[in-house]
GROMACS .gro file of C-alpha atoms in nm:
model
  328
    1UNK     CA    1  -1.351   0.689  -1.541
    2UNK     CA    2  -0.999   0.710  -1.571
    3UNK     CA    3  -0.844   0.360  -1.670
    4UNK     CA    4  -0.548   0.134  -1.520
    5UNK     CA    5  -0.346   0.283  -1.768
    6UNK     CA    6  -0.409   0.617  -1.745
    7UNK     CA    7  -0.399   0.632  -1.353
    8UNK     CA    8   0.040   0.442  -1.366
    9UNK     CA    9   0.105   0.684  -1.695
   10UNK     CA   10  -0.010   0.991  -1.365
   11UNK     CA   11   0.160   0.880  -1.146
   12UNK     CA   12   0.449   0.827  -1.357
   13UNK     CA   13   0.394   1.213  -1.429
   14UNK     CA   14   0.351   1.232  -1.026
   15UNK     CA   15   0.681   1.141  -1.003
   16UNK     CA   16   0.831   1.374  -1.291
   17UNK     CA   17   0.699   1.645  -1.110
   18UNK     CA   18   0.844   1.551  -0.779
   19UNK     CA   19   1.171   1.498  -0.902
   20UNK     CA   20   1.158   1.884  -1.032
   21UNK     CA   21   1.004   2.065  -0.773
   22UNK     CA   22   1.275   1.895  -0.585
   23UNK     CA   23   1.613   2.003  -0.763
   24UNK     CA   24   1.381   2.350  -0.804
   25UNK     CA   25   1.384   2.366  -0.417
   26UNK     CA   26   1.743   2.233  -0.426
   27UNK     CA   27   1.914   2.521  -0.693
   28UNK     CA   28   1.720   2.773  -0.438
   29UNK     CA   29   1.879   2.652  -0.132
   30UNK     CA   30   2.239   2.714  -0.286
   31UNK     CA   31   2.130   2.995  -0.409
   32UNK     CA   32   2.069   3.128  -0.107
   33UNK     CA   33   2.314   3.012   0.043
   34UNK     CA   34   2.578   3.121  -0.200
   35UNK     CA   35   2.466   3.507  -0.169
   36UNK     CA   36   2.562   3.449   0.244
   37UNK     CA   37   2.834   3.251   0.189
   38UNK     CA   38   3.027   3.321  -0.113
   39UNK     CA   39   3.315   3.114  -0.038
   40UNK     CA   40   3.033   2.787  -0.045
   41UNK     CA   41   2.983   2.929  -0.440
   42UNK     CA   42   3.359   2.924  -0.457
   43UNK     CA   43   3.414   2.530  -0.294
   44UNK     CA   44   3.148   2.444  -0.540
   45UNK     CA   45   3.306   2.551  -0.802
   46UNK     CA   46   3.630   2.434  -0.725
   47UNK     CA   47   3.499   2.068  -0.684
   48UNK     CA   48   3.346   2.036  -0.989
   49UNK     CA   49   3.670   2.218  -1.143
   50UNK     CA   50   3.902   1.947  -1.008
   51UNK     CA   51   3.728   1.659  -1.126
   52UNK     CA   52   3.768   1.800  -1.534
   53UNK     CA   53   4.141   1.910  -1.479
   54UNK     CA   54   4.235   1.570  -1.357
   55UNK     CA   55   4.069   1.387  -1.632
   56UNK     CA   56   4.278   1.624  -1.867
   57UNK     CA   57   4.576   1.552  -1.695
   58UNK     CA   58   4.526   1.164  -1.713
   59UNK     CA   59   4.460   1.184  -2.132
   60UNK     CA   60   4.783   1.436  -2.171
   61UNK     CA   61   5.010   1.190  -1.946
   62UNK     CA   62   4.822   0.862  -1.888
   63UNK     CA   63   5.166   0.720  -1.688
   64UNK     CA   64   5.074   0.988  -1.434
   65UNK     CA   65   4.693   0.840  -1.354
   66UNK     CA   66   4.790   0.720  -0.989
   67UNK     CA   67   4.943   1.042  -0.881
   68UNK     CA   68   4.669   1.281  -1.060
   69UNK     CA   69   4.413   1.055  -0.872
   70UNK     CA   70   4.560   1.072  -0.536
   71UNK     CA   71   4.612   1.400  -0.544
   72UNK     CA   72   4.232   1.473  -0.692
   73UNK     CA   73   4.100   1.278  -0.418
   74UNK     CA   74   4.349   1.531  -0.131
   75UNK     CA   75   4.212   1.846  -0.286
   76UNK     CA   76   3.831   1.727  -0.306
   77UNK     CA   77   3.862   1.597   0.076
   78UNK     CA   78   3.996   1.909   0.194
   79UNK     CA   79   3.729   2.106   0.008
   80UNK     CA   80   3.500   1.921   0.183
   81UNK     CA   81   3.633   1.926   0.516
   82UNK     CA   82   3.670   2.263   0.454
   83UNK     CA   83   3.256   2.347   0.359
   84UNK     CA   84   3.200   2.086   0.618
   85UNK     CA   85   3.337   2.329   0.870
   86UNK     CA   86   3.211   2.646   0.759
   87UNK     CA   87   2.826   2.458   0.764
   88UNK     CA   88   2.905   2.401   1.092
   89UNK     CA   89   3.028   2.706   1.220
   90UNK     CA   90   2.700   2.885   1.076
   91UNK     CA   91   2.495   2.607   1.240
   92UNK     CA   92   2.395   2.496   0.922
   93UNK     CA   93   2.262   2.144   0.828
   94UNK     CA   94   2.514   1.977   0.576
   95UNK     CA   95   2.135   1.827   0.388
   96UNK     CA   96   2.069   2.167   0.292
   97UNK     CA   97   2.358   2.106  -0.004
   98UNK     CA   98   2.159   1.775  -0.070
   99UNK     CA   99   1.840   1.632  -0.255
  100UNK     CA  100   1.572   1.563  -0.099
  101UNK     CA  101   1.363   1.270  -0.128
  102UNK     CA  102   1.017   1.205  -0.054
  103UNK     CA  103   1.093   0.834  -0.107
  104UNK     CA  104   1.470   0.753   0.042
  105UNK     CA  105   1.418   0.415  -0.107
  106UNK     CA  106   1.371   0.437  -0.428
  107UNK     CA  107   1.414   0.831  -0.438
  108UNK     CA  108   1.110   0.955  -0.588
  109UNK     CA  109   1.157   0.739  -0.864
  110UNK     CA  110   0.906   0.500  -0.833
  111UNK     CA  111   1.108   0.178  -0.864
  112UNK     CA  112   1.397   0.002  -0.668
  113UNK     CA  113   1.553  -0.179  -0.915
  114UNK     CA  114   1.261  -0.173  -1.191
  115UNK     CA  115   1.000  -0.345  -0.874
  116UNK     CA  116   0.773  -0.079  -0.814
  117UNK     CA  117   0.820   0.006  -0.456
  118UNK     CA  118   0.613   0.043  -0.143
  119UNK     CA  119   0.489   0.442  -0.237
  120UNK     CA  120   0.440   0.364  -0.568
  121UNK     CA  121   0.220   0.054  -0.499
  122UNK     CA  122   0.023   0.312  -0.168
  123UNK     CA  123  -0.006   0.554  -0.499
  124UNK     CA  124  -0.147   0.348  -0.726
  125UNK     CA  125  -0.424   0.170  -0.449
  126UNK     CA  126  -0.484   0.504  -0.337
  127UNK     CA  127  -0.613   0.599  -0.713
  128UNK     CA  128  -0.778   0.278  -0.745
  129UNK     CA  129  -0.993   0.377  -0.390
  130UNK     CA  130  -1.072   0.754  -0.493
  131UNK     CA  131  -1.207   0.484  -0.808
  132UNK     CA  132  -1.408   0.302  -0.610
  133UNK     CA  133  -1.528   0.506  -0.375
  134UNK     CA  134  -1.448   0.322  -0.124
  135UNK     CA  135  -1.249   0.666   0.041
  136UNK     CA  136  -1.603   0.835   0.116
  137UNK     CA  137  -1.735   0.541   0.227
  138UNK     CA  138  -1.438   0.451   0.486
  139UNK     CA  139  -1.540   0.816   0.598
  140UNK     CA  140  -1.919   0.748   0.729
  141UNK     CA  141  -1.787   0.336   0.873
  142UNK     CA  142  -1.536   0.292   1.038
  143UNK     CA  143  -1.442   0.234   1.430
  144UNK     CA  144  -1.630   0.519   1.574
  145UNK     CA  145  -1.954   0.557   1.404
  146UNK     CA  146  -2.014   0.188   1.481
  147UNK     CA  147  -2.389   0.189   1.691
  148UNK     CA  148  -2.374  -0.118   1.889
  149UNK     CA  149  -2.787   0.012   1.995
  150UNK     CA  150  -2.868  -0.085   1.643
  151UNK     CA  151  -2.810  -0.424   1.756
  152UNK     CA  152  -3.064  -0.654   2.001
  153UNK     CA  153  -3.034  -0.700   2.396
  154UNK     CA  154  -3.254  -1.011   2.352
  155UNK     CA  155  -3.048  -1.379   2.395
  156UNK     CA  156  -3.088  -1.585   2.117
  157UNK     CA  157  -3.148  -1.904   2.228
  158UNK     CA  158  -2.969  -2.117   1.986
  159UNK     CA  159  -2.659  -1.887   2.035
  160UNK     CA  160  -2.667  -1.879   2.423
  161UNK     CA  161  -2.588  -1.474   2.362
  162UNK     CA  162  -2.778  -1.154   2.217
  163UNK     CA  163  -2.688  -1.021   1.945
  164UNK     CA  164  -2.552  -0.710   2.104
  165UNK     CA  165  -2.302  -0.876   2.276
  166UNK     CA  166  -2.215  -1.108   1.993
  167UNK     CA  167  -2.139  -0.735   1.824
  168UNK     CA  168  -1.925  -0.606   2.040
  169UNK     CA  169  -1.762  -0.931   2.074
  170UNK     CA  170  -1.717  -0.887   1.693
  171UNK     CA  171  -1.599  -0.498   1.758
  172UNK     CA  172  -1.332  -0.609   2.024
  173UNK     CA  173  -1.132  -0.871   1.782
  174UNK     CA  174  -1.164  -0.648   1.478
  175UNK     CA  175  -0.997  -0.435   1.655
  176UNK     CA  176  -0.781  -0.567   1.773
  177UNK     CA  177  -0.656  -0.736   1.432
  178UNK     CA  178  -0.660  -0.387   1.253
  179UNK     CA  179  -0.421  -0.300   1.483
  180UNK     CA  180  -0.176  -0.578   1.430
  181UNK     CA  181  -0.333  -0.798   1.172
  182UNK     CA  182   0.005  -1.001   1.080
  183UNK     CA  183  -0.015  -1.327   1.167
  184UNK     CA  184  -0.399  -1.363   1.139
  185UNK     CA  185  -0.735  -1.397   0.921
  186UNK     CA  186  -1.083  -1.381   0.969
  187UNK     CA  187  -1.353  -1.493   0.803
  188UNK     CA  188  -1.664  -1.274   0.862
  189UNK     CA  189  -1.999  -1.484   0.775
  190UNK     CA  190  -2.350  -1.475   0.880
  191UNK     CA  191  -2.702  -1.309   0.725
  192UNK     CA  192  -2.720  -0.977   0.510
  193UNK     CA  193  -2.741  -0.669   0.632
  194UNK     CA  194  -2.589  -0.771   1.025
  195UNK     CA  195  -2.291  -0.546   0.997
  196UNK     CA  196  -1.966  -0.752   0.746
  197UNK     CA  197  -1.912  -0.514   0.501
  198UNK     CA  198  -1.885  -0.240   0.773
  199UNK     CA  199  -1.686  -0.419   0.962
  200UNK     CA  200  -1.430  -0.504   0.689
  201UNK     CA  201  -1.423  -0.103   0.579
  202UNK     CA  202  -1.380  -0.037   0.938
  203UNK     CA  203  -1.069  -0.248   0.925
  204UNK     CA  204  -0.956  -0.112   0.579
  205UNK     CA  205  -1.036   0.252   0.733
  206UNK     CA  206  -0.735   0.140   1.032
  207UNK     CA  207  -0.486  -0.022   0.868
  208UNK     CA  208  -0.477   0.201   0.612
  209UNK     CA  209  -0.479   0.454   0.812
  210UNK     CA  210  -0.138   0.284   0.926
  211UNK     CA  211   0.092   0.409   0.704
  212UNK     CA  212  -0.002  -0.029   0.510
  213UNK     CA  213  -0.147  -0.108   0.181
  214UNK     CA  214  -0.532  -0.243   0.163
  215UNK     CA  215  -0.671  -0.403  -0.124
  216UNK     CA  216  -1.053  -0.404  -0.129
  217UNK     CA  217  -1.267  -0.650  -0.302
  218UNK     CA  218  -1.588  -0.806  -0.369
  219UNK     CA  219  -1.624  -1.140  -0.485
  220UNK     CA  220  -1.754  -1.046  -0.828
  221UNK     CA  221  -1.472  -0.764  -0.855
  222UNK     CA  222  -1.207  -1.057  -0.725
  223UNK     CA  223  -1.288  -1.269  -0.994
  224UNK     CA  224  -1.381  -1.047  -1.298
  225UNK     CA  225  -1.010  -0.867  -1.261
  226UNK     CA  226  -0.900  -1.236  -1.209
  227UNK     CA  227  -1.087  -1.352  -1.552
  228UNK     CA  228  -0.958  -1.069  -1.758
  229UNK     CA  229  -0.601  -1.072  -1.668
  230UNK     CA  230  -0.567  -1.420  -1.742
  231UNK     CA  231  -0.789  -1.495  -2.076
  232UNK     CA  232  -0.671  -1.104  -2.239
  233UNK     CA  233  -0.428  -1.104  -2.524
  234UNK     CA  234  -0.070  -1.125  -2.399
  235UNK     CA  235   0.018  -0.829  -2.598
  236UNK     CA  236  -0.209  -0.555  -2.455
  237UNK     CA  237  -0.059  -0.329  -2.179
  238UNK     CA  238  -0.129  -0.388  -1.843
  239UNK     CA  239   0.105  -0.153  -1.608
  240UNK     CA  240  -0.130  -0.228  -1.293
  241UNK     CA  241  -0.037  -0.585  -1.211
  242UNK     CA  242  -0.352  -0.739  -0.993
  243UNK     CA  243  -0.214  -1.061  -0.937
  244UNK     CA  244   0.092  -0.897  -0.786
  245UNK     CA  245  -0.173  -0.648  -0.564
  246UNK     CA  246  -0.342  -0.967  -0.470
  247UNK     CA  247  -0.144  -1.159  -0.326
  248UNK     CA  248   0.112  -0.866  -0.195
  249UNK     CA  249  -0.122  -0.606  -0.085
  250UNK     CA  250  -0.046  -0.618   0.331
  251UNK     CA  251  -0.430  -0.631   0.377
  252UNK     CA  252  -0.684  -0.824   0.104
  253UNK     CA  253  -1.022  -0.816   0.170
  254UNK     CA  254  -1.272  -1.029   0.033
  255UNK     CA  255  -1.698  -0.947   0.081
  256UNK     CA  256  -1.950  -1.141  -0.067
  257UNK     CA  257  -1.813  -1.435  -0.096
  258UNK     CA  258  -2.073  -1.638  -0.280
  259UNK     CA  259  -2.205  -1.374  -0.485
  260UNK     CA  260  -2.018  -1.456  -0.731
  261UNK     CA  261  -2.065  -1.670  -1.050
  262UNK     CA  262  -1.928  -2.036  -0.936
  263UNK     CA  263  -1.756  -2.261  -1.096
  264UNK     CA  264  -1.421  -2.466  -1.125
  265UNK     CA  265  -1.171  -2.138  -1.207
  266UNK     CA  266  -1.353  -1.937  -0.898
  267UNK     CA  267  -1.296  -2.160  -0.665
  268UNK     CA  268  -0.912  -2.302  -0.761
  269UNK     CA  269  -0.831  -1.914  -0.768
  270UNK     CA  270  -0.943  -1.874  -0.438
  271UNK     CA  271  -0.728  -2.146  -0.308
  272UNK     CA  272  -0.466  -1.984  -0.440
  273UNK     CA  273  -0.523  -1.692  -0.300
  274UNK     CA  274  -0.593  -1.784  -0.013
  275UNK     CA  275  -0.308  -2.054   0.001
  276UNK     CA  276  -0.016  -1.736  -0.169
  277UNK     CA  277  -0.102  -1.523   0.076
  278UNK     CA  278  -0.050  -1.785   0.337
  279UNK     CA  279   0.342  -1.865   0.243
  280UNK     CA  280   0.421  -1.479   0.185
  281UNK     CA  281   0.241  -1.419   0.588
  282UNK     CA  282  -0.067  -1.187   0.439
  283UNK     CA  283  -0.340  -1.168   0.628
  284UNK     CA  284  -0.678  -1.161   0.438
  285UNK     CA  285  -1.035  -1.070   0.546
  286UNK     CA  286  -1.303  -1.234   0.367
  287UNK     CA  287  -1.664  -1.155   0.384
  288UNK     CA  288  -2.005  -1.456   0.332
  289UNK     CA  289  -2.340  -1.466   0.331
  290UNK     CA  290  -2.294  -1.810   0.340
  291UNK     CA  291  -2.261  -2.056   0.597
  292UNK     CA  292  -2.054  -2.439   0.648
  293UNK     CA  293  -2.247  -2.608   0.514
  294UNK     CA  294  -2.329  -2.339   0.157
  295UNK     CA  295  -1.952  -2.262   0.172
  296UNK     CA  296  -1.885  -2.643   0.150
  297UNK     CA  297  -2.105  -2.695  -0.165
  298UNK     CA  298  -1.980  -2.389  -0.332
  299UNK     CA  299  -1.625  -2.437  -0.310
  300UNK     CA  300  -1.352  -2.706  -0.295
  301UNK     CA  301  -1.261  -2.910   0.090
  302UNK     CA  302  -0.909  -2.777  -0.011
  303UNK     CA  303  -1.069  -2.387   0.012
  304UNK     CA  304  -1.207  -2.460   0.309
  305UNK     CA  305  -0.996  -2.646   0.541
  306UNK     CA  306  -0.800  -2.267   0.496
  307UNK     CA  307  -1.095  -2.093   0.597
  308UNK     CA  308  -1.278  -2.332   0.852
  309UNK     CA  309  -0.894  -2.462   0.983
  310UNK     CA  310  -0.718  -2.161   0.944
  311UNK     CA  311  -0.945  -1.836   0.930
  312UNK     CA  312  -1.036  -1.696   1.264
  313UNK     CA  313  -1.431  -1.679   1.267
  314UNK     CA  314  -1.674  -1.391   1.338
  315UNK     CA  315  -2.060  -1.490   1.315
  316UNK     CA  316  -2.344  -1.255   1.294
  317UNK     CA  317  -2.718  -1.274   1.383
  318UNK     CA  318  -2.951  -1.086   1.429
  319UNK     CA  319  -3.174  -0.895   1.309
  320UNK     CA  320  -3.134  -0.689   0.947
  321UNK     CA  321  -2.980  -0.336   1.076
  322UNK     CA  322  -2.953  -0.202   0.736
  323UNK     CA  323  -3.332  -0.114   0.820
  324UNK     CA  324  -3.264  -0.051   1.144
  325UNK     CA  325  -3.053   0.226   1.099
  326UNK     CA  326  -3.285   0.342   0.772
  327UNK     CA  327  -3.590   0.435   1.015
  328UNK     CA  328  -3.409   0.523   1.337
   0.00000   0.00000   0.00000
């Protein structure tokens, strides 16, 4: 399994290869056009020479700098106008003579003023998904494969509805959330095997297909990454900023909350994540086997005031559908 440093270097090599390929494509287009339209090649060569000759003139006669610069701009404009007219006459786009970018924002460098571009973040996230096999999982677990037949139709007196009716409600809400996750958070709770993780995978696949970044971690993975980051040697190279991704990913999914080893650190970090993402208006989906009482006991009142007071809750109950699915 590749390390995060190896993944980062691999992505950078991809950007280098992409820029090289785009430059080669531009050369091929130009060569093809110059064969068909020799005047385009002449214009290109003259344009490059105008600047050189003007620079020489300014060096030899600095007192004529303004005049030389004005004449250079006029010549350049006249040549550019001629080139545009020639292209238009032959129904050709000016973009044929320009370098094309897969990402116009970062110009295929992966960075915008030293900050990773969205395209780079998505590439890194894709690699991490490939490493964790989540992509394979969401091929099988998605809204198209959500099977309501697995849920019982008998009404549970304490709930007032059947597990199937409840699953239908949860499915509808999850689909609405996945379509427009902005400004809302979900808390999925209930016993093991009721379909919470399956629904998390459904949401992840849908949001990914909308071109957004999704960070999907179990609670154990989440806090392990944060511990490693907090307590690692400060001199160690860490090109993939986990803390930034946890806070800035378009959607954060925390599965199996409560199964991690609970400490003051985990409670503090959970509050920080929930609170910071709220301030950044970044949605969170949390899945847990714990009920409200158990969550209260394991985490601080500050955390629970966020989760219970501000998250849309989806309760899961009924039989263990994993066993039903296994023996269908």
